[in-house]
XYZ file of N, CA and C in Angstrom:
837
model
N 0.848 -1.197 0.000
C 0.000 0.000 0.000
C 0.883 1.247 0.000
N 0.621 2.172 -0.949
C 1.421 3.376 -1.057
C 1.150 4.362 0.061
N 2.010 5.396 0.126
C 1.908 6.378 1.196
C 0.589 7.128 1.199
N 0.149 7.532 0.010
C -1.118 8.278 -0.066
C -2.297 7.389 0.323
N -2.243 6.124 -0.083
C -3.313 5.191 0.280
C -3.335 4.966 1.789
N -2.154 4.871 2.402
C -2.074 4.711 3.857
C -2.610 5.945 4.572
N -2.277 7.122 4.032
C -2.770 8.367 4.624
C -4.292 8.448 4.522
N -4.837 8.010 3.389
C -6.293 8.005 3.208
C -6.955 7.032 4.174
N -6.365 5.841 4.313
C -6.903 4.841 5.239
C -6.869 5.357 6.672
N -5.752 5.975 7.041
C -5.616 6.553 8.385
C -6.681 7.622 8.619
N -6.880 8.482 7.628
C -7.859 9.568 7.759
C -9.273 9.021 7.926
N -9.602 7.974 7.178
C -10.925 7.353 7.307
C -11.123 6.784 8.707
N -10.114 6.083 9.195
C -10.216 5.476 10.530
C -10.385 6.537 11.603
N -9.627 7.624 11.492
C -9.716 8.693 12.497
C -11.069 9.391 12.428
N -11.560 9.598 11.217
C -12.858 10.256 11.057
C -13.961 9.428 11.711
N -13.996 8.140 11.405
C -15.053 7.282 11.949
C -14.862 7.012 13.436
N -13.653 7.173 13.925
C -13.424 7.005 15.361
C -14.023 8.165 16.147
N -13.982 9.372 15.577
C -14.411 10.564 16.319
C -15.816 11.043 15.962
N -16.099 11.135 14.671
C -17.286 11.884 14.252
C -18.622 11.196 14.541
N -18.824 9.912 14.228
C -20.149 9.302 14.450
C -20.609 9.331 15.900
N -19.694 9.182 16.839
C -20.087 9.242 18.256
C -20.394 10.673 18.677
N -19.713 11.617 18.051
C -19.870 13.028 18.408
C -21.188 13.623 17.916
N -21.561 13.325 16.664
C -22.618 14.088 16.004
C -24.004 13.942 16.639
N -24.452 12.768 17.110
C -25.793 12.712 17.718
C -25.920 13.591 18.959
N -24.881 13.584 19.803
C -24.929 14.399 21.024
C -24.889 15.875 20.671
N -24.056 16.228 19.695
C -23.952 17.631 19.296
C -25.262 18.130 18.691
N -25.895 17.311 17.852
C -27.188 17.694 17.258
C -28.244 17.853 18.341
N -28.236 16.943 19.312
C -29.202 17.032 20.415
C -29.020 18.332 21.194
N -27.760 18.701 21.459
C -27.488 19.945 22.177
C -27.856 21.159 21.330
N -27.583 21.076 20.032
C -27.920 22.170 19.120
C -29.430 22.388 19.083
N -30.189 21.303 18.986
C -31.652 21.400 18.983
C -32.164 21.969 20.298
N -31.535 21.560 21.385
C -31.946 22.037 22.701
C -31.742 23.543 22.829
N -30.604 24.040 22.327
C -30.334 25.481 22.399
C -31.247 26.274 21.473
N -31.671 25.651 20.360
C -32.597 26.334 19.454
C -33.992 26.422 20.063
N -34.405 25.344 20.731
C -35.725 25.331 21.368
C -35.742 26.209 22.612
N -34.648 26.142 23.377
C -34.528 26.914 24.622
C -33.281 27.792 24.547
N -33.349 28.916 23.829
C -32.165 29.760 23.625
C -31.569 30.319 24.910
N -32.339 30.402 25.963
C -31.831 30.932 27.233
C -31.268 29.839 28.143
N -31.154 28.634 27.593
C -30.677 27.511 28.407
C -29.241 27.712 28.857
N -28.414 28.247 27.953
C -27.013 28.479 28.300
C -26.915 29.641 29.270
N -26.364 29.365 30.447
C -26.258 30.400 31.470
C -25.288 31.502 31.060
N -24.356 31.157 30.164
C -23.390 32.158 29.725
C -23.916 33.023 28.602
N -25.082 32.671 28.039
C -25.654 33.445 26.949
C -24.802 33.418 25.699
N -24.094 32.309 25.461
C -23.173 32.248 24.332
C -23.903 32.030 23.015
N -23.330 32.563 21.942
C -23.871 32.367 20.605
C -23.383 31.028 20.076
N -24.267 30.258 19.443
C -23.938 28.922 18.964
C -23.577 28.962 17.478
N -22.492 28.292 17.118
C -22.040 28.210 15.730
C -22.474 26.883 15.114
N -23.179 26.948 13.982
C -23.606 25.731 13.291
C -22.416 24.974 12.714
N -21.463 25.708 12.141
C -20.293 25.065 11.529
C -19.487 24.287 12.561
N -19.323 24.875 13.736
C -18.580 24.199 14.803
C -19.368 23.031 15.370
N -20.676 23.215 15.497
C -21.522 22.192 16.113
C -21.718 20.973 15.226
N -21.769 21.183 13.901
C -22.054 20.077 12.985
C -20.812 19.499 12.321
N -19.820 20.356 12.047
C -18.677 19.908 11.253
C -17.330 20.071 11.957
N -17.351 20.506 13.203
C -16.114 20.711 13.978
C -15.154 21.666 13.276
N -15.739 22.695 12.654
C -14.936 23.738 12.015
C -14.850 24.918 12.975
N -13.649 25.322 13.374
C -13.536 26.462 14.288
C -13.969 27.754 13.610
N -14.787 28.530 14.283
C -15.242 29.810 13.751
C -15.015 30.902 14.786
N -14.773 32.098 14.304
C -14.501 33.205 15.222
C -15.783 33.752 15.848
N -16.926 33.414 15.260
C -18.200 33.882 15.804
C -19.018 32.679 16.265
N -19.250 32.583 17.528
C -20.063 31.509 18.068
C -19.251 30.330 18.567
N -19.852 29.587 19.474
C -19.225 28.419 20.081
C -19.985 27.162 19.678
N -19.348 25.998 19.748
C -20.068 24.759 19.460
C -21.110 24.464 20.524
N -22.182 23.804 20.127
C -23.252 23.481 21.077
C -22.760 22.532 22.164
N -21.909 21.589 21.778
C -21.312 20.660 22.738
C -19.978 21.240 23.167
N -19.851 21.599 24.422
C -18.710 22.393 24.881
C -17.356 21.727 24.657
N -17.284 20.393 24.753
C -15.983 19.732 24.600
C -15.535 19.659 23.140
N -16.350 20.144 22.212
C -16.016 20.066 20.790
C -14.722 20.782 20.452
N -14.376 21.814 21.209
C -13.162 22.570 20.888
C -11.929 21.667 20.931
N -11.916 20.675 21.821
C -10.768 19.767 21.885
C -10.715 18.880 20.645
N -11.885 18.499 20.118
C -11.931 17.650 18.931
C -11.443 18.406 17.700
N -11.667 19.718 17.666
C -11.156 20.531 16.557
C -9.636 20.485 16.517
N -9.016 20.608 17.682
C -7.554 20.512 17.753
C -7.091 19.103 17.386
N -7.882 18.109 17.775
C -7.521 16.723 17.472
C -7.542 16.475 15.969
N -8.569 16.972 15.286
C -8.644 16.810 13.839
C -7.489 17.538 13.148
N -7.106 18.693 13.671
C -5.970 19.427 13.113
C -4.708 18.574 13.196
N -4.498 17.932 14.342
C -3.327 17.071 14.489
C -3.394 15.889 13.526
N -4.578 15.320 13.323
C -4.712 14.191 12.403
C -4.327 14.587 10.978
N -4.676 15.806 10.595
C -4.290 16.304 9.272
C -2.768 16.358 9.164
N -2.119 16.876 10.198
C -0.652 16.959 10.200
C -0.039 15.563 10.225
N -0.575 14.685 11.071
C 0.016 13.353 11.223
C -0.160 12.496 9.970
N -1.190 12.766 9.175
C -1.391 11.998 7.940
C -0.191 12.137 7.004
N 0.561 13.229 7.157
C 1.771 13.432 6.360
C 2.820 12.365 6.664
N 2.771 11.783 7.861
C 3.719 10.745 8.282
C 3.715 9.566 7.312
N 2.554 9.244 6.748
C 2.422 8.092 5.861
C 2.888 8.409 4.442
N 2.940 9.683 4.109
C 3.370 10.102 2.775
C 4.875 10.335 2.741
N 5.381 11.064 3.733
C 6.818 11.342 3.831
C 7.179 11.573 5.290
N 7.893 10.628 5.878
C 8.246 10.754 7.288
C 9.184 11.935 7.524
N 10.082 12.150 6.588
C 11.000 13.281 6.719
C 10.228 14.596 6.730
N 9.292 14.731 5.794
C 8.478 15.951 5.730
C 7.647 16.110 6.998
N 7.131 14.987 7.520
C 6.331 15.048 8.744
C 7.145 15.597 9.906
N 8.360 15.075 10.103
C 9.180 15.527 11.233
C 9.580 16.988 11.083
N 9.812 17.414 9.850
C 10.147 18.827 9.615
C 8.950 19.714 9.950
N 7.771 19.328 9.437
C 6.554 20.105 9.699
C 6.252 20.137 11.192
N 6.378 18.985 11.863
C 6.093 18.924 13.297
C 7.060 19.804 14.084
N 8.344 19.777 13.700
C 9.346 20.587 14.403
C 9.092 22.079 14.196
N 8.796 22.464 12.955
C 8.531 23.880 12.657
C 7.257 24.338 13.363
N 6.231 23.516 13.287
C 4.950 23.834 13.943
C 5.147 23.999 15.444
N 5.849 23.076 16.063
C 6.089 23.147 17.508
C 6.890 24.390 17.870
N 7.901 24.706 17.043
C 8.704 25.901 17.302
C 7.886 27.176 17.211
N 7.013 27.249 16.200
C 6.154 28.427 16.050
C 5.182 28.561 17.221
N 4.676 27.424 17.703
C 3.771 27.454 18.860
C 4.498 28.004 20.082
N 5.751 27.600 20.255
C 6.525 28.041 21.421
C 6.780 29.547 21.414
N 7.015 30.112 20.229
C 7.337 31.547 20.157
C 6.095 32.410 19.975
N 4.969 31.794 19.613
C 3.748 32.566 19.347
C 3.332 33.471 20.501
N 3.339 32.997 21.771
C 2.935 33.879 22.875
C 3.851 35.084 23.049
N 5.096 34.957 22.600
C 6.062 36.047 22.757
C 5.990 37.046 21.612
N 5.442 36.607 20.474
C 5.435 37.468 19.290
C 4.117 38.193 19.072
N 3.131 37.926 19.935
C 1.843 38.607 19.813
C 1.091 38.248 18.555
N 0.989 36.957 18.266
C 0.277 36.485 17.069
C -1.178 36.930 17.122
N -1.666 37.458 16.003
C -3.043 37.944 15.940
C -3.795 37.164 14.865
N -5.103 37.189 14.940
C -5.926 36.472 13.969
C -6.459 35.185 14.560
N -7.745 34.936 14.353
C -8.408 33.788 14.985
C -7.774 32.467 14.579
N -7.603 32.244 13.274
C -7.108 30.951 12.813
C -5.623 30.774 13.105
N -4.873 31.869 13.101
C -3.461 31.780 13.489
C -3.347 31.354 14.944
N -4.203 31.924 15.787
C -4.197 31.559 17.203
C -4.644 30.113 17.402
N -5.569 29.651 16.553
C -6.029 28.260 16.658
C -4.910 27.293 16.271
N -4.259 27.561 15.163
C -3.193 26.673 14.685
C -1.987 26.700 15.614
N -1.710 27.867 16.199
C -0.543 28.019 17.071
C -0.924 27.992 18.546
N -2.071 27.409 18.844
C -2.506 27.293 20.238
C -1.584 26.348 20.997
N -1.282 26.691 22.234
C -0.374 25.886 23.043
C -0.891 24.465 23.264
N -2.201 24.276 23.207
C -2.754 22.926 23.352
C -2.222 21.989 22.266
N -1.966 22.524 21.070
C -1.483 21.689 19.974
C -0.104 21.114 20.262
N 0.657 21.787 21.109
C 1.994 21.306 21.446
C 1.934 19.999 22.232
N 0.818 19.759 22.895
C 0.672 18.513 23.652
C 0.629 17.300 22.719
N 0.189 17.493 21.475
C 0.241 16.404 20.504
C 1.691 16.054 20.183
N 2.540 17.075 20.080
C 3.963 16.832 19.827
C 4.582 16.036 20.963
N 4.174 16.358 22.191
C 4.650 15.599 23.351
C 4.220 14.140 23.227
N 2.983 13.913 22.794
C 2.489 12.550 22.605
C 3.279 11.788 21.551
N 3.627 12.469 20.454
C 4.427 11.840 19.398
C 5.802 11.451 19.933
N 6.423 12.332 20.705
C 7.740 12.041 21.277
C 7.668 10.877 22.263
N 6.585 10.805 23.035
C 6.397 9.683 23.963
C 6.278 8.367 23.195
N 5.518 8.392 22.098
C 5.357 7.187 21.279
C 6.685 6.771 20.658
N 7.449 7.749 20.181
C 8.762 7.468 19.593
C 9.698 6.868 20.634
N 9.713 7.454 21.816
C 10.557 6.953 22.904
C 10.157 5.531 23.274
N 8.866 5.269 23.339
C 8.368 3.934 23.689
C 8.853 2.893 22.684
N 8.736 3.204 21.392
C 9.137 2.237 20.367
C 10.649 2.015 20.350
N 11.408 3.036 20.701
C 12.861 2.887 20.744
C 13.319 2.066 21.943
N 12.550 2.142 23.033
C 12.950 1.481 24.278
C 12.225 0.156 24.518
N 11.376 -0.251 23.604
C 10.604 -1.478 23.785
C 10.851 -2.413 22.608
N 11.136 -3.660 22.913
C 11.399 -4.632 21.865
C 10.807 -5.976 22.256
N 9.900 -6.492 21.430
C 9.300 -7.807 21.636
C 8.731 -7.984 23.044
N 7.986 -6.977 23.486
C 7.314 -7.077 24.778
C 8.193 -6.785 25.970
N 9.472 -6.494 25.742
C 10.372 -6.162 26.850
C 10.681 -4.671 26.801
N 10.538 -4.023 27.926
C 10.684 -2.567 27.966
C 11.906 -2.156 28.773
N 12.643 -1.177 28.236
C 13.759 -0.577 28.958
C 13.318 0.684 29.696
N 12.039 0.998 29.602
C 11.518 2.187 30.272
C 11.434 1.915 31.770
N 12.045 2.764 32.556
C 12.063 2.591 34.006
C 10.912 3.375 34.633
N 9.938 2.684 35.213
C 8.783 3.395 35.782
C 9.164 4.356 36.888
N 10.174 3.984 37.693
C 10.581 4.851 38.800
C 11.021 6.222 38.328
N 11.769 6.250 37.218
C 12.264 7.526 36.680
C 11.105 8.430 36.277
N 10.121 7.852 35.598
C 9.007 8.663 35.108
C 8.012 9.004 36.209
N 7.897 8.130 37.203
C 7.062 8.475 38.357
C 7.660 9.665 39.085
N 8.985 9.635 39.274
C 9.673 10.772 39.903
C 9.530 12.020 39.039
N 9.686 11.844 37.722
C 9.526 12.975 36.814
C 8.128 13.554 36.864
N 7.125 12.683 36.996
C 5.737 13.136 37.096
C 5.530 13.985 38.340
N 6.113 13.535 39.450
C 5.992 14.293 40.701
C 6.668 15.650 40.583
N 7.842 15.673 39.941
C 8.566 16.942 39.760
C 7.753 17.894 38.890
N 7.182 17.369 37.779
C 6.387 18.212 36.889
C 5.147 18.737 37.597
N 4.515 17.893 38.419
C 3.332 18.328 39.168
C 3.690 19.454 40.126
N 4.852 19.342 40.768
C 5.309 20.392 41.685
C 5.601 21.682 40.929
N 6.199 21.558 39.735
C 6.492 22.747 38.928
C 5.205 23.454 38.507
N 4.211 22.666 38.111
C 2.926 23.252 37.704
C 2.268 23.962 38.880
N 2.334 23.322 40.056
C 1.709 23.904 41.250
C 2.388 25.194 41.672
N 3.712 25.258 41.511
C 4.462 26.425 41.997
C 4.680 27.490 40.925
N 4.785 27.068 39.657
C 5.124 28.019 38.598
C 3.988 28.262 37.610
N 2.828 27.628 37.851
C 1.716 27.746 36.910
C 1.353 29.175 36.576
N 1.261 30.028 37.585
C 0.893 31.431 37.361
C 2.036 32.216 36.727
N 3.272 31.784 36.986
C 4.442 32.514 36.487
C 4.642 32.273 34.994
N 4.531 31.023 34.567
C 4.815 30.684 33.171
C 3.630 30.940 32.245
N 2.464 31.220 32.802
C 1.298 31.570 31.987
C 0.864 30.447 31.067
N 0.763 30.748 29.748
C 0.272 29.749 28.794
C 1.204 28.552 28.685
N 2.469 28.726 29.066
C 3.416 27.608 28.985
C 3.112 26.530 30.021
N 2.196 26.810 30.936
C 1.750 25.780 31.884
C 1.093 24.623 31.137
N 0.505 24.910 29.964
C -0.105 23.847 29.161
C 0.957 22.871 28.671
N 2.148 23.399 28.356
C 3.253 22.528 27.958
C 3.693 21.663 29.125
N 3.776 22.256 30.312
C 4.135 21.489 31.504
C 3.104 20.395 31.770
N 1.831 20.722 31.551
C 0.778 19.706 31.708
C 0.984 18.550 30.735
N 1.327 18.897 29.491
C 1.574 17.864 28.488
C 2.733 16.967 28.868
N 3.813 17.570 29.363
C 4.977 16.793 29.802
C 4.622 15.911 30.994
N 3.819 16.457 31.905
C 3.399 15.687 33.080
C 2.628 14.441 32.659
N 1.619 14.618 31.811
C 0.807 13.474 31.412
C 1.594 12.506 30.529
N 2.556 13.044 29.763
C 3.422 12.163 28.987
C 4.214 11.234 29.887
N 4.750 11.773 30.971
C 5.505 10.959 31.926
C 4.610 9.964 32.650
N 3.403 10.390 32.978
C 2.452 9.481 33.636
C 2.126 8.306 32.713
N 1.884 8.602 31.429
C 1.548 7.545 30.464
C 2.708 6.573 30.303
N 3.933 7.096 30.180
C 5.100 6.223 30.050
C 5.299 5.376 31.300
N 5.009 5.945 32.459
C 5.105 5.187 33.714
C 4.119 4.027 33.717
N 2.881 4.306 33.332
C 1.849 3.271 33.320
C 2.152 2.185 32.289
N 2.642 2.604 31.119
C 2.989 1.628 30.081
C 4.099 0.702 30.562
N 5.133 1.284 31.168
C 6.258 0.473 31.637
C 5.828 -0.474 32.750
N 4.918 -0.024 33.618
C 4.428 -0.894 34.689
C 3.589 -2.033 34.124
N 2.839 -1.738 33.064
C 2.030 -2.792 32.443
C 2.921 -3.845 31.798
N 3.949 -3.400 31.074
C 4.840 -4.335 30.390
C 5.642 -5.167 31.389
N 6.095 -4.530 32.461
C 6.920 -5.231 33.452
C 6.105 -6.135 34.374
N 4.771 -6.045 34.304
C 3.924 -6.908 35.113
C 3.501 -6.312 36.435
N 3.980 -5.098 36.745
C 3.582 -4.433 37.981
C 2.106 -4.049 37.877
N 1.334 -4.405 38.875
C -0.103 -4.120 38.892
C -0.822 -4.686 37.668
N -0.330 -5.830 37.160
C -0.918 -6.407 35.948
C -2.393 -6.747 36.125
N -2.763 -7.190 37.330
C -4.166 -7.533 37.571
C -5.067 -6.308 37.474
N -4.511 -5.143 37.851
C -5.279 -3.897 37.758
C -5.440 -3.489 36.301
N -4.332 -3.520 35.547
C -4.364 -3.088 34.158
C -5.238 -3.990 33.292
N -5.372 -5.259 33.687
C -6.156 -6.207 32.893
C -7.577 -6.378 33.421
N -7.959 -5.535 34.335
C -9.316 -5.588 34.873
C -10.328 -5.344 33.756
N -11.347 -6.192 33.673
C -12.355 -6.054 32.620
C -13.111 -4.736 32.735
N -13.325 -4.303 33.962
C -14.041 -3.036 34.167
C -13.225 -1.872 33.626
N -11.924 -1.854 33.946
C -11.066 -0.767 33.469
C -10.915 -0.816 31.954
N -10.794 -2.018 31.392
C -10.691 -2.149 29.940
C -11.961 -1.631 29.260
N -13.104 -1.939 29.854
C -14.372 -1.457 29.290
C -14.472 0.059 29.399
N -14.116 0.603 30.567
C -14.176 2.056 30.747
C -13.210 2.760 29.803
N -12.067 2.124 29.541
C -11.130 2.691 28.575
C -11.726 2.729 27.185
N -12.398 1.650 26.795
C -13.043 1.600 25.482
C -14.181 2.615 25.384
N -14.883 2.812 26.499
C -16.043 3.717 26.514
C -15.665 5.152 26.871
N -14.380 5.413 27.080
C -13.954 6.722 27.602
C -14.348 7.884 26.689
N -14.321 7.668 25.364
C -14.688 8.752 24.449
C -16.165 9.106 24.583
N -17.019 8.090 24.664
C -18.455 8.338 24.859
C -18.709 9.028 26.192
N -18.000 8.584 27.218
C -18.139 9.216 28.540
C -17.704 10.674 28.469
N -16.611 10.918 27.755
C -16.100 12.285 27.598
C -17.125 13.177 26.899
N -17.745 12.650 25.851
C -18.710 13.446 25.090
C -19.965 13.764 25.889
N -20.420 12.803 26.661
C -21.737 12.938 27.293
C -21.674 13.518 28.698
N -20.490 13.517 29.313
C -20.444 13.857 30.745
C -20.865 15.296 31.032
N -20.448 16.239 30.184
C -20.727 17.642 30.494
C -22.216 17.984 30.402
N -22.897 17.664 29.284
C -24.343 17.952 29.252
C -25.122 17.166 30.297
N -24.685 15.929 30.573
C -25.397 15.110 31.549
C -25.219 15.674 32.956
N -23.990 16.090 33.296
C -23.745 16.689 34.608
C -24.491 18.007 34.754
N -24.541 18.773 33.655
C -25.260 20.044 33.686
C -26.745 19.818 33.968
N -27.311 18.801 33.312
C -28.721 18.465 33.528
C -28.961 18.024 34.971
N -28.105 17.135 35.471
C -28.271 16.636 36.837
C -28.079 17.747 37.864
N -27.202 18.691 37.546
C -26.980 19.815 38.451
C -28.226 20.689 38.555
N -28.878 20.913 37.412
C -30.092 21.734 37.416
C -31.231 21.048 38.164
N -31.261 19.711 38.055
C -32.311 18.954 38.742
C -31.961 18.741 40.205
N -30.693 18.426 40.459
C -30.275 18.050 41.810
C -30.134 19.201 42.778
N -29.718 20.369 42.285
C -29.505 21.513 43.184
C -30.775 21.909 43.937
N -31.919 22.061 43.250
C -33.152 22.388 43.992
C -33.554 21.294 44.975
N -33.360 20.022 44.571
C -33.710 18.910 45.457
C -32.836 18.901 46.704
N -31.572 19.274 46.522
C -30.658 19.311 47.668
C -31.114 20.345 48.686
N -31.632 21.472 48.192
C -32.110 22.520 49.098
C -33.398 22.107 49.809
N -34.280 21.418 49.072
C -35.571 21.026 49.647
C -35.411 19.910 50.670
N -34.629 18.893 50.293
C -34.521 17.699 51.144
C -33.253 17.681 52.000
N -32.488 18.769 51.959
C -31.271 18.880 52.762
C -30.307 17.713 52.512
N -30.118 17.401 51.234
C -29.208 16.316 50.863
C -27.790 16.867 50.791
N -26.832 16.066 51.225
C -25.428 16.462 51.196
C -24.989 16.737 49.755
N -24.425 17.919 49.508
C -24.028 18.321 48.156
C -22.950 17.395 47.601
N -22.010 16.980 48.464
C -20.930 16.096 48.018
C -21.480 14.763 47.521
N -22.506 14.255 48.208
C -23.121 12.998 47.785
C -23.810 13.147 46.434
N -24.454 14.290 46.234
C -25.102 14.554 44.946
C -24.058 14.608 43.835
N -22.933 15.249 44.123
C -21.859 15.352 43.124
C -21.324 13.967 42.759
N -21.054 13.140 43.775
C -20.549 11.788 43.527
C -21.564 10.975 42.718
N -22.836 11.090 43.101
C -23.888 10.384 42.373
C -23.993 10.845 40.932
N -23.836 12.160 40.714
C -23.916 12.711 39.359
C -22.759 12.219 38.502
N -21.566 12.149 39.080
C -20.396 11.659 38.344
C -20.592 10.198 37.949
N -21.037 9.384 38.900
C -21.289 7.965 38.609
C -22.364 7.820 37.534
N -23.419 8.626 37.641
C -24.509 8.568 36.663
C -24.028 8.964 35.268
N -23.154 9.972 35.184
C -22.647 10.403 33.878
C -21.751 9.334 33.260
N -20.984 8.629 34.095
C -20.153 7.526 33.597
C -21.039 6.402 33.062
N -22.087 6.087 33.799
C -23.025 5.049 33.357
C -23.718 5.452 32.056
N -24.099 6.722 31.957
C -24.753 7.212 30.736
C -23.814 7.087 29.539
N -22.542 7.455 29.746
C -21.556 7.323 28.677
C -21.325 5.878 28.288
N -21.306 4.987 29.285
C -21.110 3.562 29.015
C -22.277 2.990 28.211
N -23.490 3.405 28.545
C -24.681 2.950 27.813
C -24.649 3.472 26.379
N -24.270 4.737 26.215
C -24.164 5.330 24.879
C -23.133 4.574 24.046
N -22.040 4.190 24.676
C -20.998 3.429 23.977
C -21.535 2.082 23.495
N -22.241 1.377 24.384
C -22.756 0.051 24.039
C -23.832 0.117 22.957
N -24.705 1.117 23.059
C -25.850 1.189 22.151
C -25.539 1.870 20.824
N -24.551 2.787 20.806
C -24.302 3.550 19.591
C -22.858 3.476 19.102
N -21.909 3.926 19.933
C -20.534 4.044 19.434
C -19.946 2.701 19.002
N -20.069 1.684 19.838
C -19.471 0.378 19.523
C -20.052 -0.239 18.253
N -21.391 -0.278 18.081
C -21.942 -0.824 16.830
C -21.535 -0.025 15.595
N -21.497 1.305 15.724
C -21.122 2.145 14.583
C -19.658 1.927 14.219
N -18.798 1.781 15.224
C -17.387 1.503 14.958
C -17.222 0.177 14.224
N -17.985 -0.828 14.644
C -17.912 -2.138 13.986
C -18.343 -2.036 12.523
N -19.411 -1.286 12.266
C -19.885 -1.100 10.891
C -18.866 -0.328 10.053
N -18.263 0.691 10.645
C -17.292 1.504 9.905
C -16.057 0.685 9.541
N -15.635 -0.215 10.433
C -14.476 -1.067 10.130
C -14.777 -1.979 8.941
N -15.986 -2.530 8.906
C -16.381 -3.382 7.781
C -16.411 -2.574 6.487
N -16.932 -1.354 6.568
C -17.019 -0.494 5.384
C -15.629 -0.127 4.875
N -14.719 0.179 5.803
C -13.359 0.547 5.416
C -12.649 -0.636 4.764
N -12.840 -1.844 5.303
C -12.212 -3.035 4.722
C -12.719 -3.301 3.307
N -14.021 -3.093 3.100
C -14.585 -3.302 1.766
C -14.066 -2.262 0.779
N -13.857 -1.018 1.308
C -13.377 0.056 0.445
C -11.948 -0.134 0.022
C-alpha cells in the first residue's frame, strides 16, 4: 500500500473514530439550544459550523462544549497523515509547527485561525508523538527498557512545577501539563509491560471504561449540567449532602456514557471497520 493510500486509510479510521459518536450528542445539544435559547447560562452564541462539522469559527461556540478539543484533534490528524506520505516531511513540519507554537505567545500572534493553529494545546500532541517514539525505541518484543521509577519521579517533579510556577509561566503551563501526562503515560505503560499491577491493568471493568472513555467524555458535560439543574433544587428542599449529589452525578454520567458506547458508538465503529475493509 502506497503512502497516499495509507494516509487516506488513516484519515478514514480517524474520522469514523471521532465523528459518528460526536454528532448525535452535538445535534441534540444544538436542537436544545434552538428550542430553549436561554438555556445556556453564559448566553453564548452557537455556531452551526462548529456544532455540525467541527470547524472552528470566530463567531459563536459549538453546542457541545468539549467540541473545541476535537477541533484541535482533527488538526493534528491532518498533520500526522503526512507521516504516511513522507516521514522526513512530517518531522520537519512537526518541528517547525512546535517551534512556532513556542514563540507565538512572545510574538503577539493575531488572527483567529493563526491563534487556533498556534494554540499551546497543539503542542501537547507533539509531546504525545515524542512519547510514542521513545516507547518504540525502548521497547522490543514485549520487553521494555523504560524505568517506571524515573518517570514516576519525573511526574511528581512536573506536578510540583505546575503547582508552583503555573501562574508565572502563563500559557506555557499547558506545555508542563503535556509533559506531566506524557511521563504518567510512560510510567503506566512500563508498569504494564513489566507486570507491575498487571491484575489492575487487565481488569475487565477498566478495559471497558477505557473503550467507553470517548463516549463518557462526550456525554459527561451535558449530563452533569442536567443533573446539576435537577439536583440543586432537590438538595435545598430535602437537605441532601451536596458532596453525595456530586458523587452520584459523576457515577450517573459515567453510566450514561457507558450505555451510549454500548448502544451507539461500539456498533457504529464495527460497521465503519467493515465499510473501510470493503473500500
